[in-house]
């Protein structure tokens, strides 16, 4: 019975890795659309977001079956419960990546000087998402904590973007619509970073069993 449970937990880990990879690809394609003016990249993101949605439902089903059929011990229960919470955040990462792609597809934003910090912010967010999933699979509390700490980098980028937008608007270098689109992209990236932090906190819970970490 235990070996069967361990096999299903391993499959759950693989599915979470796959879902995380889909999220990373969705973010990366959105950023490529921005910096390479690649409309085709933006067009691929909604389908990736749909795949993330489907993967969420599949993983939820796996978790529920594990809880109902296998009667996990406390440690296993923490892992499965954390996975159920994590997929909700990953789904939102997929949704927000699609929102970014939609803005890029419908606007004239391109890789101008005032998108510099957006690039840095996107790289930081992708790292956070990748590391948060890695922390869960490796059961590595240090990696999870590093994701939580790295959120300061994303927040710093967001503040710099806002300051840059204000400066460009005051000097007439950007129009209002362009500035709003750029700010919305930055806001979605910030939210994705927040979801990565949530994932990392649930990883911490799955390792320590400490609910105060979430």
Coordinates of C-alpha atoms in Angstrom, one line a residue:
X1 CA 0.0 0.0 0.0
X2 CA 2.8 2.4 0.9
X3 CA 4.7 1.7 -2.3
X4 CA 1.5 2.5 -4.3
X5 CA 1.1 5.8 -2.4
X6 CA 4.8 6.7 -3.0
X7 CA 4.3 6.1 -6.7
X8 CA 1.3 8.4 -6.8
X9 CA 3.2 11.1 -4.9
X10 CA 6.0 10.8 -7.5
X11 CA 3.5 11.2 -10.3
X12 CA 2.0 14.2 -8.5
X13 CA 5.5 15.8 -8.3
X14 CA 6.0 15.2 -12.1
X15 CA 2.6 16.8 -12.9
X16 CA 3.5 19.8 -10.7
X17 CA 6.8 20.2 -12.5
X18 CA 5.0 20.0 -15.9
X19 CA 2.4 22.6 -14.7
X20 CA 5.3 24.9 -13.5
X21 CA 7.0 24.5 -16.9
X22 CA 3.9 25.6 -18.7
X23 CA 3.7 28.7 -16.4
X24 CA 7.4 29.5 -17.1
X25 CA 6.8 29.2 -20.9
X26 CA 3.7 31.4 -20.7
X27 CA 5.7 34.2 -18.9
X28 CA 8.7 33.8 -21.2
X29 CA 6.6 34.0 -24.4
X30 CA 4.8 37.1 -23.1
X31 CA 8.2 38.8 -22.4
X32 CA 9.5 37.7 -25.8
X33 CA 6.5 39.3 -27.4
X34 CA 7.3 42.6 -25.7
X35 CA 11.1 42.7 -26.3
X36 CA 11.2 41.1 -29.8
X37 CA 7.9 42.6 -31.1
X38 CA 6.9 39.0 -31.7
X39 CA 3.1 38.8 -32.2
X40 CA 3.3 35.1 -32.8
X41 CA 4.7 34.6 -29.3
X42 CA 1.9 36.5 -27.8
X43 CA -0.7 34.4 -29.7
X44 CA 0.7 31.2 -28.1
X45 CA 0.1 32.3 -24.6
X46 CA -3.7 31.9 -24.3
X47 CA -3.3 28.2 -25.3
X48 CA -0.6 27.7 -22.7
X49 CA -2.9 29.3 -20.1
X50 CA -5.7 26.9 -21.1
X51 CA -3.2 24.0 -20.7
X52 CA -2.4 25.3 -17.2
X53 CA -6.1 25.4 -16.4
X54 CA -6.5 21.8 -17.5
X55 CA -3.5 20.7 -15.5
X56 CA -4.9 22.4 -12.4
X57 CA -8.1 20.3 -12.7
X58 CA -6.0 17.1 -13.3
X59 CA -3.8 17.7 -10.3
X60 CA -6.7 18.6 -8.0
X61 CA -8.3 15.3 -9.0
X62 CA -5.1 13.4 -8.2
X63 CA -4.8 15.1 -4.8
X64 CA -8.4 14.4 -3.9
X65 CA -8.0 10.7 -4.8
X66 CA -4.8 10.5 -2.7
X67 CA -6.6 12.0 0.3
X68 CA -9.7 9.8 0.0
X69 CA -8.2 6.5 -1.1
X70 CA -4.7 6.3 0.5
X71 CA -5.3 7.7 4.0
X72 CA -2.0 9.6 4.1
X73 CA 0.0 10.1 7.3
X74 CA 0.5 13.7 8.7
X75 CA 3.6 14.4 6.6
X76 CA 2.1 13.2 3.4
X77 CA -1.1 15.1 4.2
X78 CA 0.9 18.3 4.4
X79 CA 2.4 17.7 1.0
X80 CA -0.9 16.9 -0.8
X81 CA -2.6 19.8 0.9
X82 CA 0.2 22.1 -0.2
X83 CA -0.1 20.8 -3.8
X84 CA -3.8 21.6 -3.8
X85 CA -3.0 25.2 -2.8
X86 CA -0.1 25.6 -5.1
X87 CA -2.0 24.7 -8.3
X88 CA -4.4 27.6 -7.6
X89 CA -1.5 30.0 -7.6
X90 CA 0.0 28.4 -10.7
X91 CA -3.4 28.8 -12.5
X92 CA -3.4 32.5 -11.7
X93 CA 0.2 32.8 -13.0
X94 CA -1.1 31.3 -16.3
X95 CA -4.0 33.7 -16.4
X96 CA -1.9 36.8 -15.7
X97 CA 0.7 35.7 -18.4
X98 CA -2.2 35.6 -20.8
X99 CA -3.3 39.1 -19.6
X100 CA 0.2 40.4 -20.4
X101 CA 0.1 38.9 -23.8
X102 CA -3.3 40.4 -24.6
X103 CA -2.0 43.9 -23.7
X104 CA 1.0 43.5 -25.9
X105 CA -1.0 42.1 -28.8
X106 CA -3.5 45.1 -28.6
X107 CA -1.0 47.9 -28.0
X108 CA 2.1 49.5 -29.6
X109 CA 4.4 48.7 -26.8
X110 CA 7.9 47.8 -27.9
X111 CA 11.3 47.4 -26.4
X112 CA 12.1 51.0 -25.7
X113 CA 14.4 52.4 -23.0
X114 CA 11.6 52.6 -20.5
X115 CA 11.0 48.8 -20.6
X116 CA 14.5 48.1 -19.2
X117 CA 13.2 47.4 -15.7
X118 CA 10.3 45.3 -17.1
X119 CA 12.9 42.9 -18.5
X120 CA 14.7 42.7 -15.2
X121 CA 11.4 42.2 -13.4
X122 CA 10.3 39.5 -15.8
X123 CA 13.6 37.6 -15.3
X124 CA 13.2 37.8 -11.6
X125 CA 9.6 36.5 -11.7
X126 CA 10.6 33.6 -13.9
X127 CA 13.3 32.7 -11.5
X128 CA 10.9 32.8 -8.6
X129 CA 8.4 30.6 -10.3
X130 CA 11.0 28.1 -11.3
X131 CA 12.6 28.0 -7.9
X132 CA 9.3 27.7 -6.0
X133 CA 8.5 24.5 -7.9
X134 CA 12.0 23.2 -7.5
X135 CA 11.7 23.8 -3.8
X136 CA 8.6 21.6 -3.6
X137 CA 10.1 18.8 -5.6
X138 CA 13.4 18.8 -3.7
X139 CA 11.7 19.5 -0.3
X140 CA 14.2 22.3 0.1
X141 CA 13.3 24.9 2.7
X142 CA 16.3 27.0 1.8
X143 CA 15.2 27.4 -1.8
X144 CA 11.6 28.2 -0.6
X145 CA 13.0 30.9 1.7
X146 CA 15.1 32.4 -1.1
X147 CA 12.0 32.7 -3.3
X148 CA 10.2 34.6 -0.5
X149 CA 13.3 36.9 0.0
X150 CA 13.6 37.5 -3.8
X151 CA 10.2 39.2 -3.9
X152 CA 12.0 42.3 -2.7
X153 CA 13.8 42.4 -6.1
X154 CA 10.5 42.3 -8.0
X155 CA 9.1 45.0 -5.8
X156 CA 12.1 47.2 -6.4
X157 CA 11.8 46.8 -10.2
X158 CA 8.1 47.7 -9.9
X159 CA 8.8 50.9 -8.1
X160 CA 11.5 51.9 -10.6
X161 CA 9.1 51.3 -13.5
X162 CA 6.5 53.5 -11.8
X163 CA 9.0 56.2 -11.3
X164 CA 10.2 56.0 -14.9
X165 CA 6.7 56.2 -16.2
X166 CA 6.0 59.3 -14.1
X167 CA 9.1 60.9 -15.4
X168 CA 8.4 60.1 -19.0
X169 CA 4.8 61.4 -18.7
X170 CA 6.0 64.6 -17.1
X171 CA 8.5 65.2 -19.9
X172 CA 6.1 64.2 -22.7
X173 CA 8.2 61.2 -23.7
X174 CA 5.2 58.8 -23.3
X175 CA 1.5 59.2 -23.9
X176 CA -1.1 58.1 -21.3
X177 CA -2.2 55.0 -23.0
X178 CA 1.3 53.7 -23.5
X179 CA 2.1 54.4 -19.9
X180 CA -1.0 52.7 -18.6
X181 CA -0.3 49.6 -20.7
X182 CA 3.3 49.4 -19.4
X183 CA 2.2 49.9 -15.9
X184 CA -0.4 47.1 -16.2
X185 CA 2.2 44.7 -17.5
X186 CA 4.4 45.5 -14.5
X187 CA 1.5 45.0 -12.2
X188 CA 0.7 41.6 -13.6
X189 CA 4.4 40.6 -13.2
X190 CA 4.3 41.8 -9.6
X191 CA 1.2 39.6 -9.0
X192 CA 2.9 36.6 -10.6
X193 CA 5.8 37.2 -8.2
X194 CA 3.3 37.2 -5.3
X195 CA 1.9 33.9 -6.4
X196 CA 5.4 32.4 -6.5
X197 CA 5.8 33.6 -2.9
X198 CA 2.6 31.9 -2.0
X199 CA 3.8 28.7 -3.6
X200 CA 7.1 28.9 -1.7
X201 CA 5.2 29.4 1.6
X202 CA 3.1 26.3 0.9
X203 CA 6.3 24.4 0.2
X204 CA 7.5 25.6 3.7
X205 CA 4.3 24.3 5.2
X206 CA 4.7 20.9 3.4
X207 CA 8.2 20.6 4.9
X208 CA 7.7 22.0 8.4
X209 CA 3.9 21.5 9.0
X210 CA 3.9 25.0 10.3
X211 CA 0.7 26.8 9.2
X212 CA 2.2 30.2 10.3
X213 CA 4.4 30.1 7.2
X214 CA 1.5 30.5 4.9

